[in-house]
Amino acid sequence: MIQIATSWLLLLPVMFGIGWLASRWDLRLENRMDERERMRQQRSTFKGLSLLLNEQPDQAIETLVKIAQLDPETIELHFALGNLFRRRGETERAIRVHQHLANRDDLKPRDRDHAAYELGRDFLRAGLLDRAEASLNRVGEGKFAAPAKESLLEMYQIERDWKKAIVAASELEGLQGKSHHTEIAQFHCELGQEALRRKDLPEVEQSVQLALQAVPHHARALILQGDYLIAMDRPAQAIEVWAVIAKTHPAYMHLLADRWMAAHTTLNKADEGLSALCELLKTQASGELLDIVQKHMTQIRGAQAAEVMLVEVMQHSPSLSALSKLAETRLALAESNGTPERVSDLQATLSLLKQRTTSLARYTCGNCGFRARRFYWQCPGCNHWEAYSPRRSEGAVPSGPSM
């Protein structure tokens, strides 16, 4: 019996060793299986990429979806591929990739929101605005809520759906914690402008008030309010409103100077209105305001008065546009009582100046640098609001009207 017990004691280390070796073997076998699984997934990934490169997107997406189901981390691969397709202009491929993700039930809410957002961007890029809106509205609260709302805001502006744009901008303020009052005021002004064209004056008044609530003394809203008062046959009140612009936003007066003069003329106060515009020329002498004042000065006080005014402008704010207007005025005077030689000289000078000022006079966007002949509240290049300086960029000349 003692010998049997001793034998068992001797076998214990051997059995322990066999067990240890077996566990090591199992671990090694498991590692080999994991390695084979990883290799299989890598081969599947390469197969998917190969299918994409060989213009077989449907089979590629099917392969990549299988990979994603086996390893959720490859979802990021889908997003990367979809965004790559969109950047390259291959929107149909991008839509397929993101649509597969958006329709999957096994994704986490955050990834599902991401997919809905990217799909909405795809549809927006493709011009499928209804489908873009539906997809972006599927995005819940979280990381992609604000970007989705920004895309909706962009889309509503493309569609010129200003009411929805106002709602989106207001919601975006809550999501981002920053003001979108400028855009909201502009959207109300757009609605007011459309109503004015329809002669829906109550809606114009409401839009103006809402724009001024968003941004008090907003330049465009005040211009529109004056137009509303003119439509209501109240020119004196329109002048009062526009006088606020002359005081708070004088650089924008060229946008309404002709209407300002028409309102004063209606009240038999044309000379008074002209004097107010001449006063503004002390600080706003460049650009279209000078053109308008020169025109009305010639009509009301005559070419000689216009010449005196332009000489004064050239002394304190010399520019090619002022010089061109001075040449134009002096040509008109020469044609009535000057010599043929003087007329010929002035005609040649004016022709050269007009060529030069036509090429130089531009409104420039402060955001993207887009240049245009006319003033825009929203830049056609980058779609930013109030990015244009109200003053045209023009060439200056040495002081003095040397001609």
JSON list of C-alpha atoms in Angstrom, two decimals, residues 187-282:
[
{"chain": "A", "resi": 187, "resn": "PHE", "atom": "CA", "xyz": [-34.05, 85.46, -44.01]},
{"chain": "A", "resi": 188, "resn": "HIS", "atom": "CA", "xyz": [-36.85, 87.71, -42.73]},
{"chain": "A", "resi": 189, "resn": "CYS", "atom": "CA", "xyz": [-35.74, 90.39, -45.20]},
{"chain": "A", "resi": 190, "resn": "GLU", "atom": "CA", "xyz": [-35.87, 87.88, -48.03]},
{"chain": "A", "resi": 191, "resn": "LEU", "atom": "CA", "xyz": [-39.45, 87.01, -47.05]},
{"chain": "A", "resi": 192, "resn": "GLY", "atom": "CA", "xyz": [-40.28, 90.71, -46.84]},
{"chain": "A", "resi": 193, "resn": "GLN", "atom": "CA", "xyz": [-38.78, 91.37, -50.28]},
{"chain": "A", "resi": 194, "resn": "GLU", "atom": "CA", "xyz": [-40.85, 88.57, -51.79]},
{"chain": "A", "resi": 195, "resn": "ALA", "atom": "CA", "xyz": [-43.98, 89.92, -50.09]},
{"chain": "A", "resi": 196, "resn": "LEU", "atom": "CA", "xyz": [-43.24, 93.43, -51.40]},
{"chain": "A", "resi": 197, "resn": "ARG", "atom": "CA", "xyz": [-43.10, 92.07, -54.95]},
{"chain": "A", "resi": 198, "resn": "ARG", "atom": "CA", "xyz": [-46.50, 90.45, -54.35]},
{"chain": "A", "resi": 199, "resn": "LYS", "atom": "CA", "xyz": [-47.75, 93.72, -52.82]},
{"chain": "A", "resi": 200, "resn": "ASP", "atom": "CA", "xyz": [-48.59, 91.83, -49.62]},
{"chain": "A", "resi": 201, "resn": "LEU", "atom": "CA", "xyz": [-47.88, 94.84, -47.43]},
{"chain": "A", "resi": 202, "resn": "PRO", "atom": "CA", "xyz": [-48.99, 93.35, -44.06]},
{"chain": "A", "resi": 203, "resn": "GLU", "atom": "CA", "xyz": [-46.48, 90.52, -44.52]},
{"chain": "A", "resi": 204, "resn": "VAL", "atom": "CA", "xyz": [-43.78, 93.03, -45.47]},
{"chain": "A", "resi": 205, "resn": "GLU", "atom": "CA", "xyz": [-44.40, 94.92, -42.24]},
{"chain": "A", "resi": 206, "resn": "GLN", "atom": "CA", "xyz": [-44.31, 91.71, -40.18]},
{"chain": "A", "resi": 207, "resn": "SER", "atom": "CA", "xyz": [-41.07, 90.54, -41.82]},
{"chain": "A", "resi": 208, "resn": "VAL", "atom": "CA", "xyz": [-39.41, 93.91, -41.20]},
{"chain": "A", "resi": 209, "resn": "GLN", "atom": "CA", "xyz": [-40.37, 93.86, -37.52]},
{"chain": "A", "resi": 210, "resn": "LEU", "atom": "CA", "xyz": [-39.06, 90.32, -37.06]},
{"chain": "A", "resi": 211, "resn": "ALA", "atom": "CA", "xyz": [-35.79, 91.23, -38.81]},
{"chain": "A", "resi": 212, "resn": "LEU", "atom": "CA", "xyz": [-35.36, 94.25, -36.54]},
{"chain": "A", "resi": 213, "resn": "GLN", "atom": "CA", "xyz": [-36.08, 92.07, -33.51]},
{"chain": "A", "resi": 214, "resn": "ALA", "atom": "CA", "xyz": [-33.25, 89.76, -34.59]},
{"chain": "A", "resi": 215, "resn": "VAL", "atom": "CA", "xyz": [-30.84, 92.64, -35.29]},
{"chain": "A", "resi": 216, "resn": "PRO", "atom": "CA", "xyz": [-31.89, 96.14, -34.16]},
{"chain": "A", "resi": 217, "resn": "HIS", "atom": "CA", "xyz": [-31.13, 98.88, -36.75]},
{"chain": "A", "resi": 218, "resn": "HIS", "atom": "CA", "xyz": [-30.32, 96.21, -39.34]},
{"chain": "A", "resi": 219, "resn": "ALA", "atom": "CA", "xyz": [-29.40, 98.07, -42.54]},
{"chain": "A", "resi": 220, "resn": "ARG", "atom": "CA", "xyz": [-31.33, 95.91, -44.98]},
{"chain": "A", "resi": 221, "resn": "ALA", "atom": "CA", "xyz": [-34.39, 95.77, -42.73]},
{"chain": "A", "resi": 222, "resn": "LEU", "atom": "CA", "xyz": [-34.45, 99.57, -42.50]},
{"chain": "A", "resi": 223, "resn": "ILE", "atom": "CA", "xyz": [-34.11, 99.90, -46.28]},
{"chain": "A", "resi": 224, "resn": "LEU", "atom": "CA", "xyz": [-37.02, 97.49, -46.68]},
{"chain": "A", "resi": 225, "resn": "GLN", "atom": "CA", "xyz": [-39.04, 99.35, -44.06]},
{"chain": "A", "resi": 226, "resn": "GLY", "atom": "CA", "xyz": [-38.63, 102.55, -46.07]},
{"chain": "A", "resi": 227, "resn": "ASP", "atom": "CA", "xyz": [-39.75, 100.75, -49.23]},
{"chain": "A", "resi": 228, "resn": "TYR", "atom": "CA", "xyz": [-42.81, 99.50, -47.35]},
{"chain": "A", "resi": 229, "resn": "LEU", "atom": "CA", "xyz": [-43.64, 103.07, -46.25]},
{"chain": "A", "resi": 230, "resn": "ILE", "atom": "CA", "xyz": [-43.25, 104.33, -49.84]},
{"chain": "A", "resi": 231, "resn": "ALA", "atom": "CA", "xyz": [-45.66, 101.58, -50.96]},
{"chain": "A", "resi": 232, "resn": "MET", "atom": "CA", "xyz": [-48.05, 102.82, -48.25]},
{"chain": "A", "resi": 233, "resn": "ASP", "atom": "CA", "xyz": [-47.72, 106.36, -49.74]},
{"chain": "A", "resi": 234, "resn": "ARG", "atom": "CA", "xyz": [-45.94, 107.68, -46.65]},
{"chain": "A", "resi": 235, "resn": "PRO", "atom": "CA", "xyz": [-42.73, 109.24, -48.10]},
{"chain": "A", "resi": 236, "resn": "ALA", "atom": "CA", "xyz": [-42.06, 111.51, -45.09]},
{"chain": "A", "resi": 237, "resn": "GLN", "atom": "CA", "xyz": [-41.91, 108.49, -42.76]},
{"chain": "A", "resi": 238, "resn": "ALA", "atom": "CA", "xyz": [-39.78, 106.60, -45.27]},
{"chain": "A", "resi": 239, "resn": "ILE", "atom": "CA", "xyz": [-37.29, 109.48, -45.22]},
{"chain": "A", "resi": 240, "resn": "GLU", "atom": "CA", "xyz": [-37.22, 109.35, -41.40]},
{"chain": "A", "resi": 241, "resn": "VAL", "atom": "CA", "xyz": [-36.39, 105.64, -41.48]},
{"chain": "A", "resi": 242, "resn": "TRP", "atom": "CA", "xyz": [-33.73, 106.06, -44.16]},
{"chain": "A", "resi": 243, "resn": "ALA", "atom": "CA", "xyz": [-32.21, 108.94, -42.19]},
{"chain": "A", "resi": 244, "resn": "VAL", "atom": "CA", "xyz": [-31.37, 106.33, -39.53]},
{"chain": "A", "resi": 245, "resn": "ILE", "atom": "CA", "xyz": [-29.34, 104.46, -42.16]},
{"chain": "A", "resi": 246, "resn": "ALA", "atom": "CA", "xyz": [-27.56, 107.68, -43.11]},
{"chain": "A", "resi": 247, "resn": "LYS", "atom": "CA", "xyz": [-26.56, 108.00, -39.47]},
{"chain": "A", "resi": 248, "resn": "THR", "atom": "CA", "xyz": [-25.84, 104.39, -38.47]},
{"chain": "A", "resi": 249, "resn": "HIS", "atom": "CA", "xyz": [-24.94, 102.71, -41.80]},
{"chain": "A", "resi": 250, "resn": "PRO", "atom": "CA", "xyz": [-23.86, 105.52, -44.19]},
{"chain": "A", "resi": 251, "resn": "ALA", "atom": "CA", "xyz": [-21.90, 103.15, -46.43]},
{"chain": "A", "resi": 252, "resn": "TYR", "atom": "CA", "xyz": [-25.19, 101.56, -47.52]},
{"chain": "A", "resi": 253, "resn": "MET", "atom": "CA", "xyz": [-26.83, 104.82, -48.62]},
{"chain": "A", "resi": 254, "resn": "HIS", "atom": "CA", "xyz": [-25.97, 104.24, -52.27]},
{"chain": "A", "resi": 255, "resn": "LEU", "atom": "CA", "xyz": [-28.44, 101.33, -52.23]},
{"chain": "A", "resi": 256, "resn": "LEU", "atom": "CA", "xyz": [-31.35, 103.71, -51.62]},
{"chain": "A", "resi": 257, "resn": "ALA", "atom": "CA", "xyz": [-30.08, 107.14, -52.76]},
{"chain": "A", "resi": 258, "resn": "ASP", "atom": "CA", "xyz": [-32.30, 107.24, -55.85]},
{"chain": "A", "resi": 259, "resn": "ARG", "atom": "CA", "xyz": [-35.35, 106.32, -53.77]},
{"chain": "A", "resi": 260, "resn": "TRP", "atom": "CA", "xyz": [-34.31, 108.89, -51.18]},
{"chain": "A", "resi": 261, "resn": "MET", "atom": "CA", "xyz": [-34.31, 111.57, -53.85]},
{"chain": "A", "resi": 262, "resn": "ALA", "atom": "CA", "xyz": [-37.65, 110.38, -55.27]},
{"chain": "A", "resi": 263, "resn": "ALA", "atom": "CA", "xyz": [-39.26, 110.62, -51.81]},
{"chain": "A", "resi": 264, "resn": "HIS", "atom": "CA", "xyz": [-37.90, 114.16, -51.31]},
{"chain": "A", "resi": 265, "resn": "THR", "atom": "CA", "xyz": [-39.09, 115.15, -54.78]},
{"chain": "A", "resi": 266, "resn": "THR", "atom": "CA", "xyz": [-42.59, 113.92, -53.93]},
{"chain": "A", "resi": 267, "resn": "LEU", "atom": "CA", "xyz": [-42.55, 116.30, -50.94]},
{"chain": "A", "resi": 268, "resn": "ASN", "atom": "CA", "xyz": [-41.06, 119.13, -53.06]},
{"chain": "A", "resi": 269, "resn": "LYS", "atom": "CA", "xyz": [-37.85, 118.90, -51.03]},
{"chain": "A", "resi": 270, "resn": "ALA", "atom": "CA", "xyz": [-35.46, 117.64, -53.71]},
{"chain": "A", "resi": 271, "resn": "ASP", "atom": "CA", "xyz": [-32.80, 120.26, -52.92]},
{"chain": "A", "resi": 272, "resn": "GLU", "atom": "CA", "xyz": [-32.92, 119.38, -49.22]},
{"chain": "A", "resi": 273, "resn": "GLY", "atom": "CA", "xyz": [-32.51, 115.68, -50.00]},
{"chain": "A", "resi": 274, "resn": "LEU", "atom": "CA", "xyz": [-29.58, 116.46, -52.30]},
{"chain": "A", "resi": 275, "resn": "SER", "atom": "CA", "xyz": [-27.86, 118.52, -49.61]},
{"chain": "A", "resi": 276, "resn": "ALA", "atom": "CA", "xyz": [-28.09, 115.58, -47.20]},
{"chain": "A", "resi": 277, "resn": "LEU", "atom": "CA", "xyz": [-26.44, 113.28, -49.75]},
{"chain": "A", "resi": 278, "resn": "CYS", "atom": "CA", "xyz": [-23.72, 115.87, -50.45]},
{"chain": "A", "resi": 279, "resn": "GLU", "atom": "CA", "xyz": [-22.96, 115.93, -46.73]},
{"chain": "A", "resi": 280, "resn": "LEU", "atom": "CA", "xyz": [-22.47, 112.16, -46.82]},
{"chain": "A", "resi": 281, "resn": "LEU", "atom": "CA", "xyz": [-19.90, 112.53, -49.60]},
{"chain": "A", "resi": 282, "resn": "LYS", "atom": "CA", "xyz": [-17.46, 113.91, -47.03]}
]
